[in-house]
Coordinates of C-alpha atoms and ligand atoms in Angstrom, one line a residue:
M1 CA 15.0 14.1 37.2
R2 CA 12.1 11.5 36.7
Y3 CA 12.2 8.3 34.6
V4 CA 9.6 6.7 32.4
S5 CA 9.4 3.2 30.7
T6 CA 9.8 3.1 26.8
R7 CA 6.4 1.0 26.9
G8 CA 4.6 3.9 28.4
E9 CA 3.1 2.2 31.6
G10 CA 3.3 3.0 35.2
S11 CA 4.1 6.3 36.8
S12 CA 7.5 8.0 36.6
L13 CA 10.3 7.1 39.0
S14 CA 13.2 8.8 40.8
F15 CA 16.7 8.1 39.9
K16 CA 17.2 5.7 42.9
E17 CA 13.9 3.9 42.3
T18 CA 14.8 3.6 38.6
I19 CA 18.2 1.9 39.3
L20 CA 16.7 -0.4 42.0
T21 CA 14.0 -1.4 39.6
G22 CA 16.2 -2.1 36.6
L23 CA 13.8 -3.4 33.9
A24 CA 10.2 -1.6 34.1
R25 CA 7.4 -3.6 35.2
D26 CA 5.7 -3.3 31.8
G27 CA 8.8 -4.9 30.2
G28 CA 10.1 -1.6 29.0
L29 CA 13.4 0.2 29.6
F30 CA 13.8 3.4 31.6
L31 CA 14.8 6.7 30.1
P32 CA 15.0 10.2 31.6
E33 CA 12.0 12.2 31.0
E34 CA 14.2 14.8 29.2
I35 CA 17.9 15.0 28.3
P36 CA 19.5 18.2 29.7
D37 CA 21.3 20.3 27.2
V38 CA 24.9 21.1 28.5
S39 CA 26.1 23.0 25.6
D40 CA 26.8 26.1 27.6
K41 CA 28.9 24.1 30.2
L42 CA 31.2 22.3 27.8
E43 CA 34.1 24.9 28.1
S44 CA 34.2 24.7 31.9
W45 CA 34.0 21.0 31.8
S46 CA 36.8 20.4 29.5
V47 CA 39.4 21.1 32.0
M48 CA 38.0 18.7 34.7
T49 CA 39.6 15.5 36.0
Y50 CA 37.6 12.5 35.3
S51 CA 36.0 12.2 38.6
D52 CA 35.0 15.9 38.8
L53 CA 33.4 15.6 35.2
A54 CA 31.5 12.3 36.3
F55 CA 30.1 14.4 39.2
E56 CA 28.8 17.1 37.0
I57 CA 27.3 14.9 34.3
M58 CA 25.8 12.3 36.9
S59 CA 24.4 14.9 39.2
L60 CA 22.1 16.0 36.5
Y61 CA 20.5 12.7 36.4
A62 CA 21.0 11.3 40.0
D63 CA 19.3 14.5 41.6
D64 CA 18.0 12.5 44.4
L65 CA 21.3 11.6 45.9
P66 CA 23.1 14.0 48.1
D67 CA 26.2 15.5 46.5
S68 CA 28.4 14.1 49.2
A69 CA 27.3 10.6 48.7
L70 CA 27.5 10.9 44.9
R71 CA 31.0 12.3 45.2
A72 CA 31.9 9.5 47.6
I73 CA 30.7 6.8 45.2
I74 CA 32.4 8.2 42.3
D75 CA 35.7 8.5 44.0
K76 CA 35.5 5.0 45.3
S77 CA 34.7 3.5 42.0
Y78 CA 37.3 5.2 39.9
G79 CA 40.0 5.0 42.7
V80 CA 40.5 1.2 42.0
F81 CA 41.3 2.0 38.2
R82 CA 45.0 1.5 37.6
H83 CA 45.5 4.6 35.6
E84 CA 45.2 8.0 37.1
E85 CA 43.2 9.3 34.2
V86 CA 40.8 6.5 34.5
T87 CA 40.0 6.3 30.6
P88 CA 43.1 7.8 29.0
V89 CA 43.3 8.6 25.3
V90 CA 46.3 7.7 23.5
S91 CA 47.2 8.5 19.7
V92 CA 48.0 5.6 17.5
G93 CA 48.6 6.0 13.8
P94 CA 45.4 7.7 12.3
L95 CA 43.3 7.2 15.5
H96 CA 42.8 8.2 19.0
I97 CA 42.2 5.3 21.2
L98 CA 40.2 5.7 24.3
E99 CA 41.4 3.0 26.7
L100 CA 38.5 1.7 28.7
F101 CA 40.1 -1.3 30.2
H102 CA 42.1 -0.2 33.3
G103 CA 39.5 -1.5 35.7
P104 CA 39.6 -4.6 37.8
T105 CA 38.4 -7.0 35.0
L106 CA 40.2 -5.3 32.2
A107 CA 37.1 -4.5 30.2
F108 CA 35.2 -1.3 29.7
K109 CA 32.2 -2.8 31.8
D110 CA 34.2 -2.0 34.9
V111 CA 33.6 1.8 34.3
A112 CA 29.8 1.2 34.9
L113 CA 29.8 -1.6 37.1
Q114 CA 32.2 -0.5 39.9
F115 CA 29.8 2.6 39.9
L116 CA 26.8 0.5 40.1
G117 CA 28.1 -1.7 42.8
N118 CA 28.9 1.3 45.0
L119 CA 25.6 2.8 44.2
F120 CA 23.6 -0.2 45.0
E121 CA 25.4 -0.5 48.4
Y122 CA 24.7 3.1 49.3
V123 CA 21.0 2.9 48.5
L124 CA 20.5 -0.5 50.2
E125 CA 22.2 0.8 53.4
E126 CA 20.1 3.8 53.3
N127 CA 16.8 1.8 53.1
G128 CA 17.8 -1.2 55.1
N129 CA 17.0 -3.6 52.2
E130 CA 18.7 -6.4 50.2
M131 CA 19.0 -7.3 46.6
N132 CA 19.5 -10.4 44.6
I133 CA 21.1 -9.5 41.2
V134 CA 20.3 -11.8 38.2
A135 CA 22.4 -11.1 35.1
A136 CA 23.2 -12.7 31.8
T137 CA 26.7 -12.3 30.3
S138 CA 28.2 -13.0 27.0
G139 CA 31.5 -12.8 28.7
D140 CA 32.6 -9.4 30.2
T141 CA 29.5 -8.2 32.0
G142 CA 29.6 -11.1 34.4
S143 CA 33.1 -10.7 35.9
A144 CA 32.7 -6.9 35.9
A145 CA 29.4 -7.3 37.8
I146 CA 30.9 -9.8 40.2
Y147 CA 33.8 -7.5 41.0
G148 CA 31.3 -4.7 41.4
V149 CA 29.5 -6.5 44.3
R150 CA 31.8 -9.2 45.5
G151 CA 31.7 -9.7 49.4
R152 CA 29.0 -7.0 49.9
D153 CA 26.4 -7.8 52.7
R154 CA 23.2 -6.7 51.2
I155 CA 23.7 -8.3 47.8
R156 CA 23.7 -11.5 46.2
I157 CA 24.7 -12.1 42.5
F158 CA 23.6 -14.8 40.1
V159 CA 25.4 -14.7 36.8
L160 CA 24.2 -16.8 33.8
H161 CA 26.7 -17.4 31.0
P162 CA 26.5 -19.7 28.0
N163 CA 28.4 -22.7 29.1
G164 CA 31.4 -23.3 27.0
R165 CA 30.8 -20.2 24.8
V166 CA 32.8 -17.7 26.9
S167 CA 36.6 -17.6 26.7
D168 CA 38.6 -19.6 29.2
V169 CA 39.9 -16.4 30.8
Q170 CA 36.4 -14.8 30.9
E171 CA 35.1 -17.9 32.7
R172 CA 38.0 -18.0 35.0
Q173 CA 37.7 -14.3 36.0
M174 CA 34.0 -15.2 37.0
T175 CA 34.4 -18.7 38.6
S176 CA 37.5 -17.7 40.6
V177 CA 35.5 -15.4 42.8
L178 CA 34.5 -17.5 45.7
D179 CA 32.8 -15.0 47.9
D180 CA 29.6 -16.3 49.6
N181 CA 27.3 -13.9 47.7
V182 CA 28.5 -15.0 44.3
F183 CA 26.9 -17.7 42.2
N184 CA 27.9 -18.6 38.7
L185 CA 25.6 -20.5 36.4
G186 CA 26.8 -22.2 33.1
V187 CA 23.5 -22.4 31.1
T188 CA 23.6 -25.1 28.4
G189 CA 22.4 -22.7 25.6
T190 CA 23.4 -19.3 23.8
F191 CA 23.8 -15.8 25.4
D192 CA 20.3 -15.0 23.9
D193 CA 18.9 -17.9 26.0
C194 CA 20.6 -16.6 29.2
Q195 CA 19.2 -13.0 28.3
N196 CA 15.7 -14.5 27.8
I197 CA 15.7 -16.2 30.9
V198 CA 16.7 -13.1 32.8
K199 CA 13.9 -11.3 31.0
E200 CA 11.3 -14.0 32.0
L201 CA 12.3 -14.0 35.7
F202 CA 12.1 -10.3 35.8
G203 CA 8.6 -10.6 34.0
D204 CA 7.4 -12.8 36.8
L205 CA 6.4 -10.0 39.0
D206 CA 5.7 -12.1 42.1
F207 CA 9.0 -13.8 41.9
R208 CA 10.6 -10.5 41.2
D209 CA 9.1 -8.8 44.2
K210 CA 9.5 -11.7 46.6
Y211 CA 13.2 -12.1 45.9
K212 CA 14.1 -8.6 45.3
L213 CA 15.5 -9.0 42.1
G214 CA 18.1 -6.4 40.8
A215 CA 19.5 -5.8 37.4
V216 CA 23.0 -5.0 36.4
N217 CA 22.7 -5.7 32.7
S218 CA 23.1 -2.7 30.4
I219 CA 19.4 -2.1 30.7
N220 CA 20.1 -0.6 34.0
W221 CA 20.2 3.1 33.5
A222 CA 23.1 3.7 35.8
R223 CA 25.3 1.8 33.5
V224 CA 24.3 4.0 30.6
L225 CA 24.9 7.0 32.6
A226 CA 28.4 6.0 33.8
Q227 CA 29.4 5.5 30.3
V228 CA 28.3 8.8 29.1
V229 CA 31.1 10.3 31.1
Y230 CA 34.1 9.0 29.0
Y231 CA 32.4 10.3 25.8
F232 CA 32.8 13.8 27.2
Y233 CA 36.3 13.1 28.7
A234 CA 37.7 11.7 25.5
A235 CA 36.2 14.5 23.3
F236 CA 37.9 17.0 25.5
R237 CA 41.2 15.5 25.3
V238 CA 41.1 15.1 21.7
Q239 CA 39.8 18.6 21.1
E240 CA 42.6 19.9 23.3
K241 CA 45.2 18.0 21.4
T242 CA 43.9 18.6 17.7
G243 CA 41.9 21.8 18.0
A244 CA 39.1 20.0 16.1
E245 CA 35.6 21.2 16.8
K246 CA 33.8 17.8 16.2
V247 CA 34.9 14.3 16.7
R248 CA 33.7 10.9 15.6
F249 CA 33.6 7.7 17.8
A250 CA 34.0 4.1 16.6
V251 CA 32.1 1.7 18.9
P252 CA 32.4 -2.1 18.9
T253 CA 28.7 -2.8 19.5
G254 CA 26.9 -5.8 21.1
N255 CA 24.0 -4.8 23.3
F256 CA 23.9 -1.3 22.0
G257 CA 24.6 -0.1 25.6
D258 CA 28.0 1.6 25.0
I259 CA 27.0 3.4 21.8
F260 CA 23.7 4.5 23.2
A261 CA 25.6 6.5 26.0
G262 CA 27.4 8.0 23.1
Y263 CA 24.0 8.9 21.6
I264 CA 23.0 10.4 25.0
A265 CA 26.2 12.4 25.1
R266 CA 25.4 13.8 21.6
Q267 CA 21.9 14.6 22.6
M268 CA 23.3 16.6 25.6
G269 CA 25.2 18.6 23.2
L270 CA 28.7 17.2 23.0
P271 CA 29.9 17.9 19.4
I272 CA 30.0 14.3 18.1
D273 CA 29.8 14.4 14.2
K274 CA 28.9 10.7 13.9
L275 CA 28.8 7.5 16.0
V276 CA 30.4 4.7 14.1
L277 CA 28.5 1.5 14.9
A278 CA 30.8 -1.5 14.5
T279 CA 29.6 -5.1 14.5
N280 CA 31.1 -8.4 13.9
E281 CA 29.4 -11.0 11.6
N282 CA 26.4 -10.8 14.1
D283 CA 25.5 -7.6 12.1
I284 CA 21.9 -7.1 12.6
L285 CA 22.6 -3.5 13.9
S286 CA 24.9 -2.6 11.0
R287 CA 22.3 -3.9 8.4
Y288 CA 19.7 -1.9 10.1
F289 CA 21.6 1.3 9.9
N290 CA 22.5 0.7 6.2
T291 CA 19.2 -0.6 4.9
G292 CA 16.5 0.1 7.5
E293 CA 15.8 -3.6 7.7
Y294 CA 15.8 -5.1 11.3
T295 CA 16.2 -8.9 10.9
L296 CA 17.2 -11.4 13.4
G297 CA 19.4 -14.2 12.5
E298 CA 21.3 -17.0 14.3
V299 CA 24.1 -16.1 16.7
A300 CA 27.4 -16.9 15.1
P301 CA 30.5 -17.4 17.4
T302 CA 33.3 -15.1 16.5
L303 CA 36.7 -13.8 17.9
S304 CA 34.9 -11.0 19.7
P305 CA 32.3 -12.9 21.8
S306 CA 31.2 -10.1 23.8
M307 CA 29.5 -8.7 20.7
D308 CA 28.0 -12.1 19.6
I309 CA 24.4 -10.9 20.1
Q310 CA 21.5 -10.6 17.8
L311 CA 18.7 -9.0 19.9
A312 CA 20.5 -5.9 21.3
S313 CA 18.4 -5.0 24.4
N314 CA 19.3 -1.4 24.5
F315 CA 18.2 -0.9 20.9
E316 CA 14.7 -0.4 22.4
R317 CA 15.8 2.9 23.9
Y318 CA 16.9 4.1 20.7
L319 CA 13.6 3.0 18.8
Y320 CA 11.8 4.9 21.6
Y321 CA 13.4 8.1 20.5
L322 CA 13.0 7.2 16.7
S323 CA 9.3 6.8 17.2
G324 CA 9.0 10.2 18.6
K325 CA 8.6 9.0 22.3
D326 CA 5.4 7.0 21.0
S327 CA 5.2 3.9 23.2
A328 CA 2.3 2.5 21.3
K329 CA 4.3 2.6 18.1
L330 CA 7.4 1.1 19.9
K331 CA 5.2 -1.6 21.4
E332 CA 3.9 -2.4 17.9
W333 CA 7.6 -2.5 16.5
M334 CA 8.6 -4.8 19.4
T335 CA 5.9 -7.1 18.9
T336 CA 6.4 -7.5 15.2
V337 CA 10.0 -8.2 15.7
K338 CA 9.2 -10.8 18.3
D339 CA 6.5 -12.5 16.3
K340 CA 8.0 -12.2 12.8
G341 CA 11.8 -11.8 13.4
T342 CA 11.9 -9.0 11.0
L343 CA 10.8 -5.2 10.7
K344 CA 11.2 -2.8 7.9
F345 CA 11.7 0.8 8.9
D346 CA 11.0 3.6 6.6
P347 CA 14.6 5.1 5.7
V348 CA 13.3 8.7 6.6
Q349 CA 13.0 7.4 10.2
C350 CA 16.7 6.8 10.4
D351 CA 18.5 9.8 12.0
D352 CA 21.9 11.2 11.1
S353 CA 23.6 10.2 14.3
F354 CA 25.0 7.0 13.3
V355 CA 26.9 5.4 10.4
A356 CA 27.5 1.8 10.6
G357 CA 29.7 -1.2 9.4
R358 CA 30.7 -4.8 9.8
G359 CA 34.2 -6.0 10.6
D360 CA 34.3 -9.7 10.1
T361 CA 36.9 -12.3 11.5
E362 CA 39.3 -11.8 8.6
M363 CA 39.3 -8.0 9.0
T364 CA 39.7 -8.3 12.7
I365 CA 42.8 -10.4 12.3
A366 CA 44.1 -8.2 9.6
T367 CA 43.6 -5.1 11.8
I368 CA 45.2 -6.6 14.9
K369 CA 48.1 -7.5 12.8
E370 CA 48.4 -4.2 11.1
Y371 CA 48.3 -2.2 14.4
W372 CA 50.8 -4.4 16.0
Q373 CA 53.2 -4.3 13.1
E374 CA 52.9 -0.8 12.2
Y375 CA 52.4 0.9 15.5
A376 CA 53.4 -1.7 18.2
Y377 CA 50.0 -1.4 19.7
L378 CA 47.9 -4.4 20.5
L379 CA 44.2 -4.3 19.9
D380 CA 41.9 -6.8 21.6
P381 CA 39.5 -8.5 19.1
H382 CA 36.5 -6.4 19.8
T383 CA 38.5 -3.2 19.6
A384 CA 39.8 -4.5 16.3
V385 CA 36.3 -4.7 14.9
G386 CA 35.8 -1.0 15.7
V387 CA 39.0 0.1 14.3
A388 CA 38.4 -2.0 11.1
V389 CA 35.0 -0.3 10.7
A390 CA 36.5 3.2 11.7
A391 CA 38.7 3.0 8.8
Q392 CA 35.6 3.1 6.5
F393 CA 34.5 6.3 8.0
M394 CA 37.6 8.6 8.3
K395 CA 36.9 12.1 7.4
E396 CA 39.4 14.9 7.1
D397 CA 39.6 17.3 10.1
V398 CA 37.2 15.3 12.1
P399 CA 39.3 13.1 14.6
M400 CA 38.3 9.5 15.0
I401 CA 38.2 8.3 18.6
A402 CA 38.1 4.3 18.7
L403 CA 36.8 2.7 21.9
A404 CA 39.1 0.2 23.1
T405 CA 36.8 -2.1 25.0
A406 CA 39.1 -4.6 26.5
H407 CA 42.7 -5.3 27.2
P408 CA 44.2 -7.7 24.6
A409 CA 45.5 -10.1 27.4
K410 CA 41.9 -11.0 28.0
F411 CA 41.8 -12.4 24.5
G412 CA 45.4 -13.8 24.2
D413 CA 44.5 -16.9 22.0
A414 CA 42.9 -14.4 19.4
I415 CA 46.1 -12.2 19.5
K416 CA 48.3 -15.1 19.0
H417 CA 46.3 -16.3 16.1
A418 CA 46.6 -12.8 14.4
T419 CA 50.0 -11.9 15.2
G420 CA 51.7 -15.4 15.3
E421 CA 53.2 -14.4 18.6
D422 CA 52.2 -15.0 22.2
I423 CA 52.5 -11.3 23.3
A424 CA 49.3 -10.4 25.1
H425 CA 50.0 -10.6 28.7
H426 CA 48.8 -9.0 31.9
E427 CA 49.6 -10.1 35.4
L428 CA 45.9 -10.0 36.3
I429 CA 45.3 -12.8 33.8
E430 CA 48.4 -14.8 34.6
E431 CA 47.4 -15.0 38.2
L432 CA 44.1 -16.5 37.3
A433 CA 45.6 -19.8 36.1
G434 CA 46.3 -21.2 39.5
L435 CA 43.2 -20.3 41.4
P436 CA 40.3 -22.6 42.4
T437 CA 37.0 -22.0 40.7
R438 CA 33.3 -22.6 41.4
K439 CA 30.3 -22.9 39.1
E440 CA 27.0 -24.8 38.6
I441 CA 25.7 -26.1 35.3
A442 CA 22.0 -25.6 34.5
A443 CA 19.7 -26.2 31.7
A444 CA 18.5 -23.2 29.6
D445 CA 15.0 -23.2 31.3
S446 CA 13.9 -20.3 33.4
Q447 CA 12.0 -22.7 35.8
V448 CA 15.3 -24.5 36.5
I449 CA 17.1 -21.2 37.1
A450 CA 14.2 -19.7 39.2
D451 CA 14.3 -22.9 41.4
F452 CA 18.1 -22.6 41.9
I453 CA 17.9 -19.1 42.9
R454 CA 15.0 -19.6 45.4
C455 CA 16.8 -22.5 46.8
K456 CA 20.1 -20.4 47.5
I457 CA 18.2 -17.6 48.9
E458 CA 15.9 -19.6 51.2
A459 CA 18.1 -22.4 52.3
N460 CA 21.2 -20.4 52.0
A461 CA 22.9 -23.6 51.7
A462 CA 24.6 -26.2 49.5
G463 CA 22.4 -28.8 47.7
C464 CA 20.9 -26.7 44.8
G465 CA 22.0 -27.5 41.4
H466 CA 25.0 -29.4 40.4
S467 CA 28.5 -28.2 41.2
A468 CA 31.1 -28.4 38.5
Ligands
PLP1 C1 30.3 -5.7 26.2 C2 31.3 -5.6 25.2 C3 31.1 -4.9 24.0 C4 29.7 -4.4 23.6 O1 29.3 -3.4 24.4 P1 27.7 -3.2 24.2 O2 27.4 -2.2 25.3 O3 27.0 -4.5 24.6 O4 27.3 -2.7 22.9 C5 32.3 -4.7 23.3 N1 33.5 -5.0 23.6 C6 33.7 -5.6 24.8 C7 35.0 -6.1 25.2 C8 32.7 -5.9 25.7 O5 33.0 -6.5 26.9

């Protein structure tokens, strides 16, 4: 399988090259040259364990890894999950809930980042190289990425989070990891600032090459790939249980990474009737799917911080397909959005894979409360946004699978606020309270961050930035 950039420049890359490169050098995102149709394999795949299924799906895309290596990476990655099914599906009221939070940091991002950490280690060992990961996080990516690579010899990780804008638990999950290869930066700005800084650093090709930058944000194709697996796994479990032919998925959306994996699964032939895109008040994407208008706004903080995003980086991948794989048209669109902050799409350009809605704070709270009171099931606020929007798109004989993207204990305050009770607990979260932490504060300025990274890599010593 070869991979090409959405912006159409440069030659195609192998899987290994693609995941090591992260963001394409022309500023675009990588996509496979073609998406394999697996319709004739669904029946045999439907009885497989999670790991076997992951192997079948991933080997189609990661065809330059030896089978034995891919198997080992998958087994190692999913062996650390606390549930033997890795991503189990439970029936709750009218829904099937796909629990994606049984990994080490209790958010769905572990599914992809455990895999990516092991994959990086394998490839770097093989080519004798090293990598410096630079990542922006709105809360959950950071800790999941850190847990994916902590303590590894050939990898350093620099994580930028918007200082004071991630939850206390999210911050502690990152800053309590004291391994020498882990650097946390609290940036005085928003998540979009952090994401822009990372983009700028990757855009500086000299810096990027000299310091061997690597990406773990959802722009990395390996993350999308790892997430494709659970769409298949969940659809099979629900088909088995209900006998339904098609299913719907409700996906709480921020950077459009998770739901884009569902879109790929659908393109591969998984019978997904609709992908239900759910946003919180930061609803640029739900407005786009309802009106064809793509207009950037200001980021508003909500109870679901990992979805407080305006410019969803993976959306470019979707627009590339929408353009008919026309990089020139895509570039024109991206330039218009960047310069004018708005773009009106012709409704005929919208395809029928998606429906979309918005679950605001009031609905989030009401949904958490309802599921707790009616079904004794606790939804984290992100999942609750998805469930609230799912309720608007229920269809007879088409089961709805709602993605549960975080364990409620990660957002205990929101749960308390919604239910009036202090009931969201998990031992991994309780243990964080007493741990020592480490982070640096930095201005939202790519030069400042670049200097910090350079200093840490070159001096490999204290004295860069200000410890907090
Ligand atoms: C990251 C995250 C999301 C949003 O996922 P995207 O891939 O960015 O759309 C939703 N919920 C939780 C808990 C997350 O951590």
